Short mmCIF file of C-alpha atoms and ligand atoms in Angstrom, two decimals:
data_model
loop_
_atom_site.label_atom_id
_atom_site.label_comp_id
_atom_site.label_asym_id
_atom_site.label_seq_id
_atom_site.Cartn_x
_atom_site.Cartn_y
_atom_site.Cartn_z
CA UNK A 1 0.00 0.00 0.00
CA UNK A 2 1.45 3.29 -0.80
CA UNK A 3 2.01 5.75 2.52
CA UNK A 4 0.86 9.12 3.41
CA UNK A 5 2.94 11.95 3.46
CA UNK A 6 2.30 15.26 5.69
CA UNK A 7 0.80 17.54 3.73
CA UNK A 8 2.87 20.32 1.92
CA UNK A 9 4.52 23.15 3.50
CA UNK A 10 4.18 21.44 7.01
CA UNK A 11 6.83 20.31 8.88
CA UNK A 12 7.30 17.02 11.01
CA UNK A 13 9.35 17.87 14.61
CA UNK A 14 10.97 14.76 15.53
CA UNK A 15 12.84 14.30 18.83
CA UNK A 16 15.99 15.47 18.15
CA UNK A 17 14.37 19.20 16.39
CA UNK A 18 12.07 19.00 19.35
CA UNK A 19 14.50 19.19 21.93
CA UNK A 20 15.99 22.49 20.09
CA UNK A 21 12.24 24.20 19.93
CA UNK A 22 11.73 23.49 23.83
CA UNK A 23 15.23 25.37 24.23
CA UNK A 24 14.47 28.21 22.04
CA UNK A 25 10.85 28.40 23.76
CA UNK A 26 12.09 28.20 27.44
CA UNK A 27 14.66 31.41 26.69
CA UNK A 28 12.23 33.12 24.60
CA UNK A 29 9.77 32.90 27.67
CA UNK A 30 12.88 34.11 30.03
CA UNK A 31 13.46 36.69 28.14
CA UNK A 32 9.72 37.91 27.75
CA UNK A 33 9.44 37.21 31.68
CA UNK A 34 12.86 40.21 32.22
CA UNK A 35 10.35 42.57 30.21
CA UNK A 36 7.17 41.76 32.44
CA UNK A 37 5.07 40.54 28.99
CA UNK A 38 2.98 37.82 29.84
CA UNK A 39 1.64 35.00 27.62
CA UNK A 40 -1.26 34.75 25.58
CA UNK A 41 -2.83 31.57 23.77
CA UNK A 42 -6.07 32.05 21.70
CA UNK A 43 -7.80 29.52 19.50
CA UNK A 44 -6.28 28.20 16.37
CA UNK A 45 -8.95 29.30 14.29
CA UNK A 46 -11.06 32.82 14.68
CA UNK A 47 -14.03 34.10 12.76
CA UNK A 48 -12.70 35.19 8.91
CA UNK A 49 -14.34 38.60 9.66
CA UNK A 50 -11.32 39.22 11.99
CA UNK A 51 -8.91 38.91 9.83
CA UNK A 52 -10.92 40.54 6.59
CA UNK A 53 -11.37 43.53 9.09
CA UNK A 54 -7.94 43.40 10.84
CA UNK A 55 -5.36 42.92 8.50
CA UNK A 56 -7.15 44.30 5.49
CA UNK A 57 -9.18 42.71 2.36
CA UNK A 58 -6.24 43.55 -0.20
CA UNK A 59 -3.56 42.30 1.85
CA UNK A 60 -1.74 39.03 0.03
CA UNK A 61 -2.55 37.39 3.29
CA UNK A 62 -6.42 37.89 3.17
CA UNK A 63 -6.56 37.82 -0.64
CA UNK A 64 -4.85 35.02 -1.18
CA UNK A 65 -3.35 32.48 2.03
CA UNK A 66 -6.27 32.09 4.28
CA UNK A 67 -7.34 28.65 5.75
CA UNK A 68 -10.95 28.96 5.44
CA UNK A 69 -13.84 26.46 6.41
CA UNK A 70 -17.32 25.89 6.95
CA UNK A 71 -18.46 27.93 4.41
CA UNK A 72 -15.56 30.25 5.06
CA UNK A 73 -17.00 31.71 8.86
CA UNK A 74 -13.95 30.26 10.21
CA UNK A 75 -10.12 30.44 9.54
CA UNK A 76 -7.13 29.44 10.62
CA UNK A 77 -5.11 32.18 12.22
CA UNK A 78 -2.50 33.18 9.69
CA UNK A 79 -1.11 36.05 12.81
CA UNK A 80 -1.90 36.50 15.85
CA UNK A 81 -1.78 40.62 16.15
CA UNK A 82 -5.37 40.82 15.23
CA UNK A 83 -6.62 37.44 17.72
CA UNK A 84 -4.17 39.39 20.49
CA UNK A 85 -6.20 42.76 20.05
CA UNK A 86 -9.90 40.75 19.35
CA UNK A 87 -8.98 38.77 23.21
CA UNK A 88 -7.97 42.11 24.88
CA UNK A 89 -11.18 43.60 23.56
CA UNK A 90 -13.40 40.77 24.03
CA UNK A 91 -11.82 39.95 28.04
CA UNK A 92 -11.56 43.88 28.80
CA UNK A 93 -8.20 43.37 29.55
CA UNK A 94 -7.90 47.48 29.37
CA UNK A 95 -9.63 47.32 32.87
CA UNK A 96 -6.46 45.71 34.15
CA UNK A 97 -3.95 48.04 33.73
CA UNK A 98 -3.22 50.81 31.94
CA UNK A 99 -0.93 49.15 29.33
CA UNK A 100 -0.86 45.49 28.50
CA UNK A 101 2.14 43.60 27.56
CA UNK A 102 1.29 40.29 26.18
CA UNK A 103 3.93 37.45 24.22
CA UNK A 104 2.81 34.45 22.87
CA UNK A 105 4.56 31.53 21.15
CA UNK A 106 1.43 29.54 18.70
CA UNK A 107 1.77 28.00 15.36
CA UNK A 108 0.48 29.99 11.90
CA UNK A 109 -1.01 28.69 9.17
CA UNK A 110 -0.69 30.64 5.84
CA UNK A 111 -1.84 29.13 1.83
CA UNK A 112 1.66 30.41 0.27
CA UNK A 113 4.55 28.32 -2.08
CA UNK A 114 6.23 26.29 0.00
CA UNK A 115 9.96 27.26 -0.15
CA UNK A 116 13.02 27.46 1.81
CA UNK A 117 12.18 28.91 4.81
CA UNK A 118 8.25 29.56 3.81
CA UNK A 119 6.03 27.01 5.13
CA UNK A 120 1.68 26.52 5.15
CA UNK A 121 2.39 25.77 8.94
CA UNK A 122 4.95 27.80 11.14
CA UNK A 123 5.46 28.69 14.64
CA UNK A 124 6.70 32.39 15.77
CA UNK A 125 6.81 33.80 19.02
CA UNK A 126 5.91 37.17 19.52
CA UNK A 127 4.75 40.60 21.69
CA UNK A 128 2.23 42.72 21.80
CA UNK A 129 2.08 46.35 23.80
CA UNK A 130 -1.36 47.88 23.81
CA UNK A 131 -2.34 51.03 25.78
CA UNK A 132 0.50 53.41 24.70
CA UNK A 133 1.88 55.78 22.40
CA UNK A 134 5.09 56.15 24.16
CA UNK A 135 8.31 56.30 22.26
CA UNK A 136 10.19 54.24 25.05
CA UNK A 137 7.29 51.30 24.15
CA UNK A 138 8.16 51.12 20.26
CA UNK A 139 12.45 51.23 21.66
CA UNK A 140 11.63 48.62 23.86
CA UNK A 141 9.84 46.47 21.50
CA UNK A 142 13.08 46.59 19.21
CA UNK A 143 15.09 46.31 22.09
CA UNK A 144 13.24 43.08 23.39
CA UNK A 145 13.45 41.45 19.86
CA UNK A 146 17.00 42.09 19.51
CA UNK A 147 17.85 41.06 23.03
CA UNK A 148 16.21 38.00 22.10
CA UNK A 149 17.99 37.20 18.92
CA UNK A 150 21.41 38.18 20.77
CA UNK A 151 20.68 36.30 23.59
CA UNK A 152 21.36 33.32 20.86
CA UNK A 153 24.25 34.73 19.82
CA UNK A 154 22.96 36.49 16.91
CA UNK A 155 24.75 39.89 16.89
CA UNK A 156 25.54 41.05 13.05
CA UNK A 157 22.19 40.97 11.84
CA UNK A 158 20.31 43.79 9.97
CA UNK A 159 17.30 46.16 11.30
CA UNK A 160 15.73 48.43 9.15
CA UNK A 161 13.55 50.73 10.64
CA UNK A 162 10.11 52.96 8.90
CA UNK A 163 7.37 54.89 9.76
CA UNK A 164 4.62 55.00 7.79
CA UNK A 165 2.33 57.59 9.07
CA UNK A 166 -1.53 56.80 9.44
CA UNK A 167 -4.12 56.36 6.64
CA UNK A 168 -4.96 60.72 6.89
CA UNK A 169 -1.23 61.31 7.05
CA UNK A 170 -0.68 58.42 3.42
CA UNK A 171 -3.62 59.74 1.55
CA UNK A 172 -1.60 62.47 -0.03
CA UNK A 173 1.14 60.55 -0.61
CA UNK A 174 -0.32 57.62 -2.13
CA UNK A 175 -2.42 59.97 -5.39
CA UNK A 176 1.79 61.20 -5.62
CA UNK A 177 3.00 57.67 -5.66
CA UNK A 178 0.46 56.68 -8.02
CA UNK A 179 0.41 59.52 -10.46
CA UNK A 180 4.28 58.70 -10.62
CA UNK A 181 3.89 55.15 -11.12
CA UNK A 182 1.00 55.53 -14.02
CA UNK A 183 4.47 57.39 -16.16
CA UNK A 184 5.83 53.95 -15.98
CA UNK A 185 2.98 51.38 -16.41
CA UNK A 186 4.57 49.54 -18.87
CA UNK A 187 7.98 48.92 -17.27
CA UNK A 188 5.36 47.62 -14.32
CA UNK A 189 4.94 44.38 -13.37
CA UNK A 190 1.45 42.92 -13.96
CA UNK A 191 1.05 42.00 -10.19
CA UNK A 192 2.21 45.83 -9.29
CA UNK A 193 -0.05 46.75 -12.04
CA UNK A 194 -2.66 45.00 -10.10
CA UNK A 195 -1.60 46.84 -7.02
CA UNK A 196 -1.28 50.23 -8.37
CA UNK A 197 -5.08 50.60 -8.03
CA UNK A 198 -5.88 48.67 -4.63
CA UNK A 199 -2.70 48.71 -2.34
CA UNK A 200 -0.19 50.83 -4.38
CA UNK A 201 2.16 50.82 -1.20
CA UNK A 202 2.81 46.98 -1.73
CA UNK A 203 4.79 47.84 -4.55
CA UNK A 204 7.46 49.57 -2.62
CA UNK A 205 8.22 45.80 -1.76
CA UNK A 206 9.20 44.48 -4.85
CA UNK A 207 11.72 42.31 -6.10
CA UNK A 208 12.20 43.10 -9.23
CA UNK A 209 15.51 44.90 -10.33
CA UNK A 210 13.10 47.38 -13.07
CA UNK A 211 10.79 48.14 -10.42
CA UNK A 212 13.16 48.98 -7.68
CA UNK A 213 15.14 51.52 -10.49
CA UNK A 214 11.42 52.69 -11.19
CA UNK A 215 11.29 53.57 -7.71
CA UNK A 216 15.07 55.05 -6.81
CA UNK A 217 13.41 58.49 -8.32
CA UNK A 218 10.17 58.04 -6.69
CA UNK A 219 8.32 60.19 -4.14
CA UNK A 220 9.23 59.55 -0.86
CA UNK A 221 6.90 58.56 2.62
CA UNK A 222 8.70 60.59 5.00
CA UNK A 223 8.33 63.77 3.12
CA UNK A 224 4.20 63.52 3.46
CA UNK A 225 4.42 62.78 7.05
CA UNK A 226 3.10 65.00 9.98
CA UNK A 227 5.24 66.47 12.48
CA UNK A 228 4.24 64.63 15.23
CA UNK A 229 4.62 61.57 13.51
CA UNK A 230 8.55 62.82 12.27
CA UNK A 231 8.74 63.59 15.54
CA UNK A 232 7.87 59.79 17.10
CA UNK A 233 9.75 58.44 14.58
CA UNK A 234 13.18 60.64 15.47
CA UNK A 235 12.70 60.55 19.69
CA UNK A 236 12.73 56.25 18.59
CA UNK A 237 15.90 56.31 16.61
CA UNK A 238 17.96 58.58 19.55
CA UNK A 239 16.32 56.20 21.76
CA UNK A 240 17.42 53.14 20.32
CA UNK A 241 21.02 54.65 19.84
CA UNK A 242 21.19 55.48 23.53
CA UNK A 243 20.77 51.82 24.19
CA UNK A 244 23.77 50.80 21.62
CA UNK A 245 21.38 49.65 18.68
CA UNK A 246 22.38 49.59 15.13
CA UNK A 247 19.97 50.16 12.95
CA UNK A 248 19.14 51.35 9.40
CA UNK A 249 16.44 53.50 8.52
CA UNK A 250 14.96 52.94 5.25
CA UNK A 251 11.72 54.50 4.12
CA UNK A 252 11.34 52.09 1.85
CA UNK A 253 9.97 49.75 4.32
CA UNK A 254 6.90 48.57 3.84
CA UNK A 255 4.90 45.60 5.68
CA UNK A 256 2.28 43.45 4.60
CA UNK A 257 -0.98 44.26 6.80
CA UNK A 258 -2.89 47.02 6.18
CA UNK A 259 -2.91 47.67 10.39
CA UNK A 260 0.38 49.66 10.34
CA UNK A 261 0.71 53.08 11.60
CA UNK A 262 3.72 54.90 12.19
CA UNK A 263 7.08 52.92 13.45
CA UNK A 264 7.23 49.45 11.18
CA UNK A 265 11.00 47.97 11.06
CA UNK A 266 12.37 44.34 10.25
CA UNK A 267 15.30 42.00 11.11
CA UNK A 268 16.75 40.68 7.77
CA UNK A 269 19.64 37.86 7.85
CA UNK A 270 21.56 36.99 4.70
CA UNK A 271 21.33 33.58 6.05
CA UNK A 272 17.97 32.94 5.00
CA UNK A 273 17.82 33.57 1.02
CA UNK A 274 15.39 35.13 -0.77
CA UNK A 275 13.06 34.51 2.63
CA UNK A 276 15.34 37.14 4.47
CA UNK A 277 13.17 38.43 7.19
CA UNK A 278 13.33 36.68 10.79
CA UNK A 279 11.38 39.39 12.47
CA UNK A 280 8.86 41.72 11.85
CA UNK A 281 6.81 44.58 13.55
CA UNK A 282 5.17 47.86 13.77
CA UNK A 283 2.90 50.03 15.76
CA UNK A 284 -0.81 49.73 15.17
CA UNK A 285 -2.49 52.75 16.48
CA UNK A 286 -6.14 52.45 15.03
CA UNK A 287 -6.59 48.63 14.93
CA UNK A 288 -8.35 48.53 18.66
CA UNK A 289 -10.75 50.84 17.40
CA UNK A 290 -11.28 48.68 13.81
CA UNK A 291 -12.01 45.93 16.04
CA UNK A 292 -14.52 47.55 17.79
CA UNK A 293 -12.34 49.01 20.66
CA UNK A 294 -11.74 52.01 21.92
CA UNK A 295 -9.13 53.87 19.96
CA UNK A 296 -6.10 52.66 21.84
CA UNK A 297 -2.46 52.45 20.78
CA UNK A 298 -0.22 49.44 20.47
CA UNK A 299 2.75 47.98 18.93
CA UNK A 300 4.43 44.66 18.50
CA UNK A 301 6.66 42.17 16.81
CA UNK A 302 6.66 38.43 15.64
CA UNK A 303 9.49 36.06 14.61
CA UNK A 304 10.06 32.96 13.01
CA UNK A 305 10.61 30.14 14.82
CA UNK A 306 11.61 28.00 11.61
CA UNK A 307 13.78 30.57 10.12
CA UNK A 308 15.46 31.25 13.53
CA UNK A 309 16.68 27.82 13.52
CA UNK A 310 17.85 28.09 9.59
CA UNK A 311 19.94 30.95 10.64
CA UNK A 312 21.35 28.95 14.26
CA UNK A 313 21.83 25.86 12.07
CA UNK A 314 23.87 27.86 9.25
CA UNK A 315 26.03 28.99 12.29
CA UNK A 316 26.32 25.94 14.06
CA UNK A 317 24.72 26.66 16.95
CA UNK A 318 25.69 24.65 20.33
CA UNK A 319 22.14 24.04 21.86
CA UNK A 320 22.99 23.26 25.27
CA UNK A 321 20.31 20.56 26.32
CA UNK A 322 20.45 17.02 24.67
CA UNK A 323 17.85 13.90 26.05
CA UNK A 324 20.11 11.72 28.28
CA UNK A 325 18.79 8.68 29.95
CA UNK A 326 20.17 8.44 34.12
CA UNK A 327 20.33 4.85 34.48
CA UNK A 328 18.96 1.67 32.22
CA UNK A 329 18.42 -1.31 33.60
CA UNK A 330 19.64 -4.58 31.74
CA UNK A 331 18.52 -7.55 33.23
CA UNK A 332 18.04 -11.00 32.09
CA UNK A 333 15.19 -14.04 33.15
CA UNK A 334 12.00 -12.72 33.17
CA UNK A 335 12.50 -12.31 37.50
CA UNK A 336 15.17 -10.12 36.59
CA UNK A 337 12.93 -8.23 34.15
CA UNK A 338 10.16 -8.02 36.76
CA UNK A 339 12.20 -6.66 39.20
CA UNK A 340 13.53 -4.05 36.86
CA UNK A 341 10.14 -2.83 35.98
CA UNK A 342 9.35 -1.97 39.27
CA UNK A 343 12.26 -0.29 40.05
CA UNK A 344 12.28 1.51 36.97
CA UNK A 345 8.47 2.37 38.32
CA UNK A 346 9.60 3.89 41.63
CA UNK A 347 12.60 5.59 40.57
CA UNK A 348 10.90 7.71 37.88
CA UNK A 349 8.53 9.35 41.01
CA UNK A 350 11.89 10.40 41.91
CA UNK A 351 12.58 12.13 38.93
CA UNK A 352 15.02 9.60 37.97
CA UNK A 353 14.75 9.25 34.15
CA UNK A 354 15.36 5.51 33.68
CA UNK A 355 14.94 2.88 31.08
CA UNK A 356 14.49 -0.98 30.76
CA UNK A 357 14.16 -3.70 27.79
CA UNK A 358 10.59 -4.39 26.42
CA UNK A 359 12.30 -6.32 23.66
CA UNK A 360 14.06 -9.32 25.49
CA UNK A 361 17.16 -8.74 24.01
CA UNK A 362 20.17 -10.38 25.32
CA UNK A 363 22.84 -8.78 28.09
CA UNK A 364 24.90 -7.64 25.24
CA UNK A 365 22.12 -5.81 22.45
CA UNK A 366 20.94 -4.47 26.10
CA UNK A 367 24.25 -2.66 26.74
CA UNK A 368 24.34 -1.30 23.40
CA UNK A 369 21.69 0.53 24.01
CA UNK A 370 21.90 1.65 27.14
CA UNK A 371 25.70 3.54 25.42
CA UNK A 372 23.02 4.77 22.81
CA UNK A 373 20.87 6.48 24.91
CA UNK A 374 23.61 8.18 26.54
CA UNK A 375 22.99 6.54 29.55
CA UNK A 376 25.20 7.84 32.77
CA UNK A 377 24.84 4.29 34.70
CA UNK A 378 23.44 0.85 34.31
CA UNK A 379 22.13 -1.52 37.33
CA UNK A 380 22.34 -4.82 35.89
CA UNK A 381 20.00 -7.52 37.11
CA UNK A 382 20.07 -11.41 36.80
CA UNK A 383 19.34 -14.50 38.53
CA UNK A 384 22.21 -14.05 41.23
CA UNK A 385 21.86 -11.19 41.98
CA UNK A 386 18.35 -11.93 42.70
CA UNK A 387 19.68 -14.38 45.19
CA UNK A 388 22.05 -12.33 46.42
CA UNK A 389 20.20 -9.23 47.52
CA UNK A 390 23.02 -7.15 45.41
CA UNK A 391 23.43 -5.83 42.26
CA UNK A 392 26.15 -3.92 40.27
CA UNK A 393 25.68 -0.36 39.20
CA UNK A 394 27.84 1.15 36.52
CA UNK A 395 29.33 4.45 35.45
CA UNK A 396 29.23 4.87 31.99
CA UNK A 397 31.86 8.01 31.67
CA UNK A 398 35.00 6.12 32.88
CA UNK A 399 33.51 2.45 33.20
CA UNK A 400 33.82 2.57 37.29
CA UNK A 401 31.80 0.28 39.25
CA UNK A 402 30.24 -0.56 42.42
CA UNK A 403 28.01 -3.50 44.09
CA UNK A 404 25.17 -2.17 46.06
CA UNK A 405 22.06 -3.86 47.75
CA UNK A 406 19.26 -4.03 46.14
CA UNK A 407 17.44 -1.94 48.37
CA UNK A 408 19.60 0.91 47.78
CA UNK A 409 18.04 1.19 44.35
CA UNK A 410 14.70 2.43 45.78
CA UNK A 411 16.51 4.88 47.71
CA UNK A 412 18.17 6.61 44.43
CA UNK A 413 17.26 10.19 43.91
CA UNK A 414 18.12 13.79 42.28
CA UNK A 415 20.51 14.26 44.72
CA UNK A 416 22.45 11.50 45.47
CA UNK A 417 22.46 9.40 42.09
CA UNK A 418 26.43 10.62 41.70
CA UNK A 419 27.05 9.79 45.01
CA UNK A 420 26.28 6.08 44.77
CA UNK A 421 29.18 5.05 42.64
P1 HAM B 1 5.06 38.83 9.53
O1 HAM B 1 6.17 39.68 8.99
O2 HAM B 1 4.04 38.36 8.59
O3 HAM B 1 4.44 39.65 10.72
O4 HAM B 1 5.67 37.57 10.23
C1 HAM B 1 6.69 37.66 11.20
C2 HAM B 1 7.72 36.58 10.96
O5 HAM B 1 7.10 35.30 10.85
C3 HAM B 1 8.48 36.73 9.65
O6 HAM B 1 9.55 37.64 9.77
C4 HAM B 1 8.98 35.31 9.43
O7 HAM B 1 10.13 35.05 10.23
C5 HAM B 1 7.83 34.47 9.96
N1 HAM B 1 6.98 34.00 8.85
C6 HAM B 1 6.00 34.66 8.20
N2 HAM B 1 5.44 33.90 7.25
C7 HAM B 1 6.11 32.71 7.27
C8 HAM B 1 6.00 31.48 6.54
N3 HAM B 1 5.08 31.31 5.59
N4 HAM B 1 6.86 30.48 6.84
C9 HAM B 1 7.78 30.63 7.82
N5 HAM B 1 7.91 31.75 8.56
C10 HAM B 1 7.09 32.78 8.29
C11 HAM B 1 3.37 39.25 11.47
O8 HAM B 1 2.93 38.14 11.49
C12 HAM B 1 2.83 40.35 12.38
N6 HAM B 1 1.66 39.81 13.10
C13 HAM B 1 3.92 40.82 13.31
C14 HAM B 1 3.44 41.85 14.28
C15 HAM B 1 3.13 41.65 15.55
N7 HAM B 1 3.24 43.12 14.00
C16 HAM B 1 2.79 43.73 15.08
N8 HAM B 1 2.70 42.83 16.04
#
């Protein structure tokens, strides 16, 4: 019979990535915890309406990747910015405190070409700050990213920085943008062509080496912007260089919700190919409000999980934590194997992680694996030492070895299972 294979653009963890993810997740949640964000899990699907309303109708995202059921009412989340803001809304978090800071660590799903690095099914971990329009919250949010991307020994990567104004503040901008554009339909793509009309902004992201020329001469963002916003955007940048960040400003920047207000930036490695961005975020000042909140202003950042671990494997990270076994027990006879199932049964309500055979292999195929699973000691149990009352327990590192009663097993623990040989 032919087998079944995961569908595509998902991922199977197996032990060995597994043990990497829990790593990554346990500092991530260390990190969050310095910052005093706390997490957030919401359901793995939401109503479509939240997504049509929150990240925009035009957006590639809505248009074109959405996980949509039962008569599309339902989809799977493809972010989580928009469930974050729909749960503080919905659970009146705002009566809590004045600002909310919120991380979470959930899997997406998103209908795009599987490649490299882009997946139907990926994990990020991310933040969300909602109740204010502080220029120390949007630094901080960089800050906390960064920290976290250091903090795995990440250091020469690349932030580029934007603000985009509000929808008032782009209107102006956007007829300039266009007008310019229409000069050069033809030399257009037919996707920005597409775009010109319902999300001309998108184009600023483009690829293509025409386009980009196009644009080198075209009107720029920042020079339609409000003084208050220019102002935001300049009190972030000191900030961040007070705290010793490097950073690049380029109004080029442009991000693919329609939420965005203001400060947007992104982490881009060269490590990752033509999928460069690990990290992504901006300030969201009116999406409370679109959600049926009152107008309140937040700010946030996700990252990918999967393309983390491209960029740790390219530079061969060291993850610290491997799965170890503490002691195996070989025995032979099926006493012997009785015994060491019950022992095996006590000493694991002591926290000892221990091991026995379920395949009745022999003394020797026994010992083999108790080396593969990197066991630190072996008790080995047989017929005399059944009769004995004593049994002898092993050191794997250096092959040392002692004879103990059998009782002692029971009393192995945490604390003294290096003491006993
Ligand atoms: P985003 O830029 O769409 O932003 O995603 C953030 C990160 O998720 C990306 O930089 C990338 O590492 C990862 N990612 C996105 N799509 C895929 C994919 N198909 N396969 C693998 N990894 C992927 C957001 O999601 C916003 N909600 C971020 C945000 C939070 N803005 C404000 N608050």
């Amino acid at each position: 019979m032919n087998i079944i294979r995961k569908p595509q653009g998902t991922l199977d963890i197996l032990p060995e990535d597994s043990i990497k993810r829990i790593f990554i997740e346990d500092e991530v949640r260390r990190i969050f915890s310095n910052y005093n964000y706390k997490e957030i899990r919401t359901p793995t699907f939401e109503k479509t309406e939240l997504f049509k309303r929150g990240i925009g109708e035009e957006t590639d995202i809505v248009s074109k990747e959405m996980y949509s059921f039962h008569n599309d009412e339902f989809t799977l989340k493809p972010e989580m910015t928009a469930p974050v803001i729909r749960a503080y809304i919905e659970n009146s978090l705002y009566n809590t405190s004045g600002i909310q800071k919120l991380f979470y660590i959930s899997n997406m799903y998103r209908h795009e070409r599987p490649q490299a690095g882009r997946y139907r099914e990926f994990s990020q971990f991310g933040a969300e700050a909602i109740g204010s329009s502080d220029f120390y919250i949007d630094a901080e949010m960089i800050s906390l990213g960064i920290n976290i991307l250091n903090n795995f020994g990440l250091t020469n990567l690349k932030i580029k920085i934007n603000t985009i104004g509000n929808l008032d503040e782009r209107k102006l901008y956007l007829e300039e943008l266009k007008k310019y554009l229409s000069k050069h339909l033809n030399n257009l793509s037919e996707t920005s062509k597409k775009r010109l009309d319902i999300n001309p902004l998108r184009i600023l992201d483009t690829k293509d080496k025409k386009e980009i020329e196009i644009l080198d001469d075209s009107p720029i963002l920042y020079d339609y912007l409000s003084d208050e916003t220019k102002n935001h955007f300049q009190n972030v940048c000191k900030t961040l260089e007070k705290i010793n960040i490097n950073f690049e400003v380029d109004f080029r920047l442009v991000r693919g919700f329609d939420y965005y207000t203001s400060t947007t930036f992104e982490i881009i490695s060269d490590d990752l190919g033509s999928q460069n961005a690990v990290f992504g975020g901006g300030r969201y000042d009116r999406l409370v409000e679109q959600l049926g909140g009152k107008q309140t202003p937040a700010i946030g950042f996700a990252c990918g999980i999967e393309r983390l671990m491209i960029i740790l494997a390219k530079r061969n990270y060291d993850y610290p934590k491997q799965y170890g076994v503490d002691i195996c027990f070989v025995s032979l006879g099926n006493e012997a194997r009785d015994f060491s199932f019950k022992a095996v049964d006590v000493l694991r309500k002591s926290d000892i992680i221990c091991e026995t055979d379920y395949l009745n292999r022999s003394i020797k195929a026994q010992m083999k694996e108790a080396n593969k699973l990197n066991s630190k000691y072996v008790i080995i149990i047989g017929e005399s030492e059944l009769s004995s009352g004593k049994c002898t327990i092993k050191r794997m590192s250096d092959g040392e070895e002692k004879e103990i009663p059998l009782e002692t097993i029971y009393k192995i623990n945490k604390s003294n299972l290096h003491s006993i040989v």
